[in-house]
C-alpha angles and dihedrals in degrees: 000000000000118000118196123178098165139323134251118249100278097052101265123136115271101199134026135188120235090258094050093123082075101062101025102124143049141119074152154352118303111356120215086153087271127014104022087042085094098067096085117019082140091077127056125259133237122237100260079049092059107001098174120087083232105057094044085053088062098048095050085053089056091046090055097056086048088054089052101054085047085056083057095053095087107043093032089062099039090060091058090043109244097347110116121222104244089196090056095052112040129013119246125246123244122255095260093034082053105055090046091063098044084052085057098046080045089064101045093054091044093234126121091215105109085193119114115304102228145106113239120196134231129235116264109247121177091273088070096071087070084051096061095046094049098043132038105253133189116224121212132161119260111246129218094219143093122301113217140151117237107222112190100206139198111246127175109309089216094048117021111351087181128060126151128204135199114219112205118204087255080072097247124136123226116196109218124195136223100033118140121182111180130211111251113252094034108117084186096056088219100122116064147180128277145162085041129124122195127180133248172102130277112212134174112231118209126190142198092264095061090246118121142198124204109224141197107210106209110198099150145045128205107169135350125197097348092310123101133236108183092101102061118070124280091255093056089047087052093051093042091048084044089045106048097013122035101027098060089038094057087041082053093061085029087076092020103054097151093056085071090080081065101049109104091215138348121263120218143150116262111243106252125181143202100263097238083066089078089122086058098051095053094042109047110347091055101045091060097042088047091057099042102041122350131265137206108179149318126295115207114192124181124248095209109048131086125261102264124188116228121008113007124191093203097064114077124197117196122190125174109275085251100057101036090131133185127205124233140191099247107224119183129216109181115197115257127234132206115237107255128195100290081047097056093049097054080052111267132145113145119083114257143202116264096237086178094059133085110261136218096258104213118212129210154186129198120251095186133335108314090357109111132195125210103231102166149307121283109233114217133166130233087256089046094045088048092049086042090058080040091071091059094211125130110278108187112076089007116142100242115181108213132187120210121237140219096287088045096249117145100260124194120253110160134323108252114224102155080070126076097199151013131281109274115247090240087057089043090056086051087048095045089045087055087056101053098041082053094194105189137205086264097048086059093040094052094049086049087100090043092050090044103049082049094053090052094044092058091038085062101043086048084053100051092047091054089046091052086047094058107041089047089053085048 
């Protein structure tokens, strides 16, 4: 929770925060003098870290081109809605910093598997009616945010204890200042979590007002202090994450109120629901959401089940039948022209592409890794293409999510670049399956009763079985 407003004239910090022992070091990442050094060049060194005038100088260069990405965050994000700019948040590790990490996720989660630690949903299709009548589900809105994973990480005990990294679902990891998660039962908030890794989305809220706050939405919980929770149903991670990490956390800038100015986001718990509370969602919970941050659906995830890395079944995303989208890699084939007679006299005799003109734009899914499927072609219209080369953003290769229209044509939506590859086939046929099913907000609406009288009825069976059990323990 460092807080800088300038340096002294030899390079050193002006002003600290009253956590600042926390965030004190860091020409780079983790500093052990050398090698963990690199786990925090966002923050600023002491001098026993970098004791000459010239390397301080280069830090606070560095820290200057990191003050600089932060002053993109707002209007970054504004341009894309409610979506927050990563690089403008946190700095990215480098390639051999970053596997290192991933090898130390990997640990704590007891997999070999150094991909991207998360679970990843799959779309609702008419099947899964049945679903949320059989199994108790939690309801929350989708937002239209980052996903990311939160790791609390060990630093070096001497210089920064505490370092805290975003993990994007392209599997980087961003390390991000200023964070302070305190121990429960510390009324110093000195002591604070590692080795702990909770789930999540970073939006940027805007108000009426114009103002805006940028947000991390907890709403799981892998592993908390070295012990891990993905075994235990979703309701018991919540109230593990509520209990040790968000309540001291939120005591900490109760007494603290001005150390919210250094925070580099907020950190809450997301809103979840009982499923049967689907009227409710649509009707209040959706319209606010909509106007703060975006939303493009509803997530169901299921109390009961285990926390399961990749495609779970057990996670349901709904999206209205028009915006059930599927991501492609985007592929171009410009037309080619014959050299005429200007061309032959610059010199030209080979045929070439039209970059002027409007190409085929080839979309793809992915069959394995690095094994691609043609799966049709993107229609898009001379304003859309223009608006496309606006964006200024590589085109070819690019990862592109499309929605189909009313006359079933591959429509654009947003480039993805949060993303490093296409929708596997097997995830398109779920997709496709969702479009055809169409459930709509009233379909869910009107099952609401159904799901809820099958939740009771399994409460009260649950009840009577414990109450069995302990009579007969008695």
């Amino acid at each position: 929770m460092l807080k800088l407003t300038g340096f002294d004239e030899e390079g050193n910090p002006a002003q600290f925060s009253k956590f600042a022992k926390f965030a004190n070091c860091a020409n780079c990442h983790r500093c052990a003098k050398t090698r963990r050094a690199i786990r925090s060049y966002s923050t600023l060194p002491n001098n026993s870290c970098l004791p000459t005038p010239s390397l301080r100088l280069l830090v606070r260069n560095l820290y200057e081109a990191y003050s600089n990405t932060q002053e993109t965050l707002v209007s970054t994000a504004t341009m894309s809605h409610s979506v927050p700019n990563l690089d403008a948040i946190g700095v990215k590790a480098e390639p051999e910093l970053a596997d290192t990490f991933r090898r130390e996720v990997a640990q704590l989660l007891g997999r070999n598997n150094l991909n991207f630690p998360g679970a990843q949903p799959v779309s609702f299709s008419a099947k899964h009616l049945n679903e949320l009548q059989q199994e108790d589900y939690y309801v929350c809105e989708k937002t239209d945010g980052i996903r990311c994973l939160m790791y609390f990480a060990r630093g070096d005990p001497e210089v920064k204890p505490e370092i805290h990294y975003l993990i994007d679902r392209k599997n980087e990891y961003r390390f991000v200042d200023g964070l302070h998660f305190p121990m429960p039962d510390d009324d110093t908030f000195q002591s604070f979590h590692v080795d702990t890794l909770v789930d999540g989305e970073l939006v940027l809220d805007t108000y009426e007002d114009g103002s805006q706050q940028l947000k991390f939405l907890v709403f799981d919980c892998l592993v908390l202090d070295g012990s891990s929770l993905m075994h235990r149903t979703l309701d018991k991670r919540l109230a593990y994450f509520k209990t040790n990490i968000l309540k001291p956390y939120k005591k900490m800038f109760d007494t603290f109120p001005e150390e919210k100015q250094h925070r580099p986001f907020a950190v809450e718990d997301k809103e979840t629901q009982f499923s049967y509370g689907i009227e409710m969602m649509f009707r209040d919970i959706l319209p606010k959401v909509k106007r703060i941050h975006g939303n493009d659906g509803l997530i169901f995830t299921c109390r009961s089940t285990p926390y399961r890395i990749g495609t779970d079944e057990h996670i349901l995303k709904w999206k209205p039948p028009s915006e059930n989208t599927v991501d492609f890699r985007m592929r171009l084939e410009f037309p080619i022209l014959e050299p005429d007679t200007d061309d032959e006299a610059d010199g030209i005799s080979e045929p070439y592409p039209d970059y002027d003109a409007i190409p085929i734009c080839h979309l793809f899914v992915m069959l394995n890794a690095g094994e691609y499927r043609h799966f049709g072609e993107l229609h898009i219209t001379p304003t859309e293409w223009e608006d496309l080369k606006a964006m200024r953003v590589p085109l070819d290769d690019c990862i592109v999510e499309c929605f189909k229209d009313e006359t079933s044509r591959w429509r654009f939506h947003r480039i993805r670049d949060d993303k490093m590859d296409a929708n596997h086939i097997s995830t398109v046929e779920k997709v496709l399956e969702s479009i055809e099913d169409r459930i709509t907000e009233d379909d869910l609406i009107r099952i609401a009763p159904t799901i809820k009288t099958a939740w009771k009825k399994r409460q009260a069976t649950a009840q009577s079985r414990n109450g069995v059990k302990r009579k007969f323990e008695e």
